[in-house]
Coordinates of C-alpha atoms in Angstrom, one line a residue:
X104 CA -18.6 9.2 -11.9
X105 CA -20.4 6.0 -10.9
X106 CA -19.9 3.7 -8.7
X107 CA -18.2 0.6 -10.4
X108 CA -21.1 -2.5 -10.2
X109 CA -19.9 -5.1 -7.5
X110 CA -20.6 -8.2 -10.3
X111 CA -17.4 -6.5 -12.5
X112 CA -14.8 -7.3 -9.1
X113 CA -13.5 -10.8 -9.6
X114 CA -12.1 -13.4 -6.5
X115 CA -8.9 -14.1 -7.6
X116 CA -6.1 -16.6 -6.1
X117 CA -8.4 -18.0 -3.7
X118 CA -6.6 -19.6 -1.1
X119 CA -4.0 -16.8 -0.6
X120 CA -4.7 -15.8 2.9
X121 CA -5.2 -12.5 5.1
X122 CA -3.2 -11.0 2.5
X123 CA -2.3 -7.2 3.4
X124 CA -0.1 -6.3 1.1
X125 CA -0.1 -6.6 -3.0
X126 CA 2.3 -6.3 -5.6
X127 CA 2.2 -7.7 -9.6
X128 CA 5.6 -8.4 -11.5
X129 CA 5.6 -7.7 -15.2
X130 CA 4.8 -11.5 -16.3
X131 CA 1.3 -10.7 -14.4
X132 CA 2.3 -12.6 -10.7
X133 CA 1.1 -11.5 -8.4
X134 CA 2.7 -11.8 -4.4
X135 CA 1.2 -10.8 -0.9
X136 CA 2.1 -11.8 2.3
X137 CA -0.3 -13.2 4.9
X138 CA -0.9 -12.9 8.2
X139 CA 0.6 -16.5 8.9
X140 CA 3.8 -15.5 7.5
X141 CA 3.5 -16.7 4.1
X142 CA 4.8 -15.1 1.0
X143 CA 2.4 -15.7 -1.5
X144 CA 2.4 -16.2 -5.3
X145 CA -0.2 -16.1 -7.8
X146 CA 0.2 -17.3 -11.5
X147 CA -1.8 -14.8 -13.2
X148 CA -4.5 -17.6 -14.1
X149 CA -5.2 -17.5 -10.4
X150 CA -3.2 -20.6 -8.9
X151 CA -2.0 -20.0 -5.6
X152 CA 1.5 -21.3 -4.6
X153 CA 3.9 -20.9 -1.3
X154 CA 6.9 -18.8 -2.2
X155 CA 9.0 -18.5 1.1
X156 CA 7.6 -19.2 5.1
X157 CA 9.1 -16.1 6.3
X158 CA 11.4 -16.2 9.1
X159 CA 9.5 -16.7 12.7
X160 CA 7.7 -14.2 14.4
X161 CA 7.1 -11.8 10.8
X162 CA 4.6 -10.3 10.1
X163 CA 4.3 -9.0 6.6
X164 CA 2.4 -5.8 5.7
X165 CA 2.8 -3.8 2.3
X166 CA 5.1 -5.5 -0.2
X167 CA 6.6 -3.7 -3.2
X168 CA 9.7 -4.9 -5.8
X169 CA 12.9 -3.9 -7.1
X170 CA 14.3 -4.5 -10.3
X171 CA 15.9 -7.8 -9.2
X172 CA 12.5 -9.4 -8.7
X173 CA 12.9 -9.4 -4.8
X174 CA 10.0 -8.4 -2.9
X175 CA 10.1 -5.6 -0.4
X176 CA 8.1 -5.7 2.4
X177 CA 7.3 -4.3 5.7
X178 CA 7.4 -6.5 8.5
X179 CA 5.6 -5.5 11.8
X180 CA 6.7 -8.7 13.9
X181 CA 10.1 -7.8 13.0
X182 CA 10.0 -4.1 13.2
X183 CA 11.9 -3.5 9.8
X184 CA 11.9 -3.1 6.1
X185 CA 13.0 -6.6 5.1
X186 CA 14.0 -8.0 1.3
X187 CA 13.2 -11.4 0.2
X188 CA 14.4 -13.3 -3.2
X189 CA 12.6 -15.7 -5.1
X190 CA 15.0 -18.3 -3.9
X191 CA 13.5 -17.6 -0.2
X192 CA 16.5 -16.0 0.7
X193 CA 15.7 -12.9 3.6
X194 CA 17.6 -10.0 4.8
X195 CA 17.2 -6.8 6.3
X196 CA 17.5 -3.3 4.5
X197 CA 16.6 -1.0 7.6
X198 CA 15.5 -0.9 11.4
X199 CA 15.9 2.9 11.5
X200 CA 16.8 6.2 10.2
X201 CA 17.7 8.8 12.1
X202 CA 16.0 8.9 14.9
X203 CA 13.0 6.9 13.6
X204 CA 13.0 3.2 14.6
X205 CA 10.7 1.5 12.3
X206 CA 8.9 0.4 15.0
X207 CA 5.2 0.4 12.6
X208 CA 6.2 0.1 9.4
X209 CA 3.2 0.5 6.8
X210 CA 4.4 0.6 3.2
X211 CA 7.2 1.2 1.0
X212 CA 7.4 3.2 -2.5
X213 CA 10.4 3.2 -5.0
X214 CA 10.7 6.5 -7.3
X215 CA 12.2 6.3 -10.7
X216 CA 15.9 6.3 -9.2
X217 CA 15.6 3.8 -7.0
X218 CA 15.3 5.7 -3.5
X219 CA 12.6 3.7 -1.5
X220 CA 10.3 5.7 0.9
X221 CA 8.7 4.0 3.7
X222 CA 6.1 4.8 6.3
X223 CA 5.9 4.1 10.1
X224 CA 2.8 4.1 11.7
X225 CA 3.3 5.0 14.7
X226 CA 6.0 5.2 17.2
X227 CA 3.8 2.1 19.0
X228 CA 3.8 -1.1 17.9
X229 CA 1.3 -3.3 16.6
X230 CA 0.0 -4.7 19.8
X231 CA -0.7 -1.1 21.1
X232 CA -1.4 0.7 17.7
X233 CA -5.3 0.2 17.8
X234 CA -6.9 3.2 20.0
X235 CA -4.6 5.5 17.8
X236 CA -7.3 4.8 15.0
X237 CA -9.7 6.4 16.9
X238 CA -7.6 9.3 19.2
X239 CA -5.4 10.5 16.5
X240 CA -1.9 11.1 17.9
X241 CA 1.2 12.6 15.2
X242 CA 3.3 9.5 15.9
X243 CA 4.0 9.1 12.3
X244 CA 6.6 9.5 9.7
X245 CA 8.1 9.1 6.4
X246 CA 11.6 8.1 5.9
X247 CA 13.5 7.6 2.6
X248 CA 16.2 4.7 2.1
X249 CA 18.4 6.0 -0.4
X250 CA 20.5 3.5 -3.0
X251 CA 24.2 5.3 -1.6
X252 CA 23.0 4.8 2.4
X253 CA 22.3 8.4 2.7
X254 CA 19.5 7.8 4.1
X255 CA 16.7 10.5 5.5
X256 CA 14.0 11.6 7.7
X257 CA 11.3 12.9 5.5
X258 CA 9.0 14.0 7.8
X259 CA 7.0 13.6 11.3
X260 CA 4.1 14.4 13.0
X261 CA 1.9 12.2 11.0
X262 CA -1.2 10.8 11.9
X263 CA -1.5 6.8 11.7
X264 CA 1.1 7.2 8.3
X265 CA -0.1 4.2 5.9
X266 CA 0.0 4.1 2.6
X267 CA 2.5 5.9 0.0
X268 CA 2.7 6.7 -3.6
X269 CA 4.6 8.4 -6.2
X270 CA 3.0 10.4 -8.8
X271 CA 3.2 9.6 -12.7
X272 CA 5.4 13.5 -12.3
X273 CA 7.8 12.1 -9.6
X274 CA 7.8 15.6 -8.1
X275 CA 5.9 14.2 -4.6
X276 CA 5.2 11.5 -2.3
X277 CA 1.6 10.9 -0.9
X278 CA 1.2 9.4 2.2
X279 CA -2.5 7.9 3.6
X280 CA -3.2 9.2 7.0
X281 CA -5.4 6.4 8.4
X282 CA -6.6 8.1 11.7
X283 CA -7.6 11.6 10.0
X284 CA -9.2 10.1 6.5
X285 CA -7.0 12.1 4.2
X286 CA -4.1 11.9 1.7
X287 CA -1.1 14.5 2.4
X288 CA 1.3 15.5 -0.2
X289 CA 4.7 16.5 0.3
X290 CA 7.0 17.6 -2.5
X291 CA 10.3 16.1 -3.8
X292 CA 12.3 19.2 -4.9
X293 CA 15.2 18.6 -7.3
X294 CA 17.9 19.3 -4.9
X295 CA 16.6 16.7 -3.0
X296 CA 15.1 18.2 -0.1
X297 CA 11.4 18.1 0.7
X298 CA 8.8 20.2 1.0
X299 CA 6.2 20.7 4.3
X300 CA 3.1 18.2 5.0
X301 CA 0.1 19.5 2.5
X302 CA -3.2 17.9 3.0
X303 CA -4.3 16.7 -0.7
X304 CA -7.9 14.8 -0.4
X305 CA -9.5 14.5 2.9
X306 CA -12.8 13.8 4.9
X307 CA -12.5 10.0 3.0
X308 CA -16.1 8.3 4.3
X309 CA -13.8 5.7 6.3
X310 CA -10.0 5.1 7.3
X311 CA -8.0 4.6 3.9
X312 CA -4.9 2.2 4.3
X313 CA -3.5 1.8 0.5
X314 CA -3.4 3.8 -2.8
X315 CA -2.1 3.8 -6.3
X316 CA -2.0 6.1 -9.3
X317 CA -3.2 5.6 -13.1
X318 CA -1.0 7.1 -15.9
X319 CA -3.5 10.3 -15.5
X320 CA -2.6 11.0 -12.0
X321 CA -6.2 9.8 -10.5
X322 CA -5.4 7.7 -7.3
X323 CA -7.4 4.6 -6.2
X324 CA -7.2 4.4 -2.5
X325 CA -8.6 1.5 -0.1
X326 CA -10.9 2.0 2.8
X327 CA -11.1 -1.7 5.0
X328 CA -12.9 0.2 7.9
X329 CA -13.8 2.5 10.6
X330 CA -12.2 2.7 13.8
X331 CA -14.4 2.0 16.7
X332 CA -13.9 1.1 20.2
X333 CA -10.7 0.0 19.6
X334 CA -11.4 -2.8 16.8
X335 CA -12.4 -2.0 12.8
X336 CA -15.5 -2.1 11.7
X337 CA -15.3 -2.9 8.0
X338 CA -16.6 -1.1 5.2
X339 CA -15.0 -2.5 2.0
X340 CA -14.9 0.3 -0.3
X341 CA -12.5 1.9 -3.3
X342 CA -12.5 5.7 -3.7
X343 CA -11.5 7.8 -7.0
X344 CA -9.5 11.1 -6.0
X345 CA -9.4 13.4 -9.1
X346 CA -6.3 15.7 -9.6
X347 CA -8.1 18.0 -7.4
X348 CA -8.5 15.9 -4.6
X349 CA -11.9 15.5 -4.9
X350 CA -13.0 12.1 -4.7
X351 CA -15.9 9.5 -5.5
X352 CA -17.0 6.6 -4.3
X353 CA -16.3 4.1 -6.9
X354 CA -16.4 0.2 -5.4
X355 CA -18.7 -0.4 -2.5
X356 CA -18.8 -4.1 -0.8
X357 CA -20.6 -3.3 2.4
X358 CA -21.6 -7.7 3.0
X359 CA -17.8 -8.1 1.5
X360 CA -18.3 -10.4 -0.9
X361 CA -15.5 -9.5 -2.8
X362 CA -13.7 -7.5 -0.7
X363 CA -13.3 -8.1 2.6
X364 CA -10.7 -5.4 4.6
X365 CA -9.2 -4.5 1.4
X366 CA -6.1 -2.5 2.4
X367 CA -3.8 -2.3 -0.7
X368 CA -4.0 -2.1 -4.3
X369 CA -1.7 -2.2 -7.3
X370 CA -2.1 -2.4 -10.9
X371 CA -0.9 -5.0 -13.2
X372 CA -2.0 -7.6 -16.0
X373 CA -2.0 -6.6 -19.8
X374 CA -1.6 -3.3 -20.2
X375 CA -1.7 -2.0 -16.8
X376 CA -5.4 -2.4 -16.7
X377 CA -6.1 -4.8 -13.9
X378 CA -6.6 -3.3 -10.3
X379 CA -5.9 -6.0 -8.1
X380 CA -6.6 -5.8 -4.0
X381 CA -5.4 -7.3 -1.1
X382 CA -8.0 -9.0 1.5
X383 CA -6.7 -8.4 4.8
X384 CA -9.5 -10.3 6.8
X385 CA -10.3 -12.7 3.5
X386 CA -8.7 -15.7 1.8
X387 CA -8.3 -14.3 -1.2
X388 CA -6.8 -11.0 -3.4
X389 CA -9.4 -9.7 -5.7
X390 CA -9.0 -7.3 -8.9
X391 CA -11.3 -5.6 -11.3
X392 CA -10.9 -4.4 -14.9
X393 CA -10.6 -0.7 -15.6
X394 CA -10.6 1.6 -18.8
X395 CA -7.5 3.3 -17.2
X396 CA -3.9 2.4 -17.1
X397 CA -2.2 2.0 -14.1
X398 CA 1.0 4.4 -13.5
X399 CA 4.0 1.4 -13.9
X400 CA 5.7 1.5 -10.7
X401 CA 9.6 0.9 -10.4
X402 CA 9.7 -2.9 -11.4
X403 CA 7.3 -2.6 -14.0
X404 CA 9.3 0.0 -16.0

């Protein structure tokens, strides 16, 4: 499959900025928070506005929604999985479970009943997290908040855990391992358990950090970078992975004109059809139109 021209990807809500997470409601908003600890809000003819100045010292990373309309996001500053209204009104949903204190938390995922799976970097924080990019420790985990507080470890041992998905089949969760450039699977079996850590797509060209699925099953996943030294070294590319786990480069901004660190990705806009991207080192999200449909996540159902 080719790679997707560069002239087709579209600068959209310019002005929203350092955005790492993404997330589109079914009106065709679309909210990320930045790096300054703004929750952002763009009308879906691209005009930024300020929805909430999080509370001091967050950080927001991905961002998700429930059914409410809230947004769900991870928040590095304060270590947690927080919830935050359209009024501006925040709260916290966890710190830890189990024995896993969200110290790192990447990105959460609803499944079709409502239990939210989130993943934790690493047991480090974000001021200590870097050299794990390039010496790949199994700090990681998966957790899952459930709706009746019977909440659970999913796994551990993970490598640099980032980015998590559920398939169109709801039978799995996918989780991005940043520092081994691959995509594990593990299953969701019906009695509720889980099954072990199964490597799905791997040898990605750089680190991937975000993902999401089309109606077919195909993901999309985001590669900002390379680990090197310490720092990232940005690449700016969007990778196909088939049903087999076999992927193709498909968007490729190497000068990142449009993309710049793109980190997470969700679909939205009529009929699914719009893949829009978050900008982690740019002032702006970005999307492109596809001839697939995006797989509706939670809020969008």
């Amino acid at each position: 499959m080719a790679t997707i021209p560069l002239r087709e990807a579209e600068i959209f809500g310019q002005g929203a900025r350092q955005a790492e997470g993404v997330v589109i409601d079914k009106d065709g908003f679309v909210y990320g928070g930045g790096r300054n600890g703004m929750m952002y809000k763009v009308s879906p003819d691209g005009q930024v506005s300020e929805l909430v100045k999080l509370p001091a010292g967050s950080i927001p990373n991905g961002v998700t929604m429930d059914k409410n309309g809230d947004l769900i996001y991870c928040d590095l500053g304060k270590q947690a999985v927080m919830r935050v209204t359209q009024s501006g009104q925040v709260s916290m949903i966890a710190d830890q479970v189990g024995d896993v204190k969200l110290t790192l938390p990447n990105f959460a995922t609803y499944d079709a009943d409502g239990n939210l799976y989130v993943s934790n970097t690493s047991t480090a924080d974000i001021n200590t997290v870097l050299p794990e990019l390039s010496n790949p420790v199994p700090n990681g985990a998966l957790v899952c908040i459930r709706p009746n507080g019977k909440n659970v470890v999913v796994a551990k041992g993970m490598y640099a855990a980032n980015g998590t998905a559920i398939p169109p089949q709801e039978d799995a969760v996918f989780v991005l391992e940043s520092s081994r450039d691959d995509c594990l699977r593990i299953a969701i079996k019906k009695d509720g358990t889980f099954g072990q850590l199964e490597v799905y797509a791997k040898n990605f060209p750089s680190l991937p950090d975000g993902m999401a699925f089309d109606t077919a099953g195909v993901l999309y996943v985001t590669l900002p970078g390379r680990a090197k030294d310490g720092a990232l070294a940005l690449t700016n590319q969007i990778i196909r992975v088939d049903t087999n786990g076999e992927w193709t480069l498909r968007i490729d901004d190497p000068e990142g004109q449009k993309l710049v660190a793109p980190t997470n990705c969700a679909f939205g806009g009529p009929g699914l059809q719009d893949l829009y991207f978050a900008n982690l080192e740019g002032e702006h999200f970005s999307r492109i139109h596809t001839q697939v449909k995006g797989h509706p996540l939670y809020h969008q159902r």
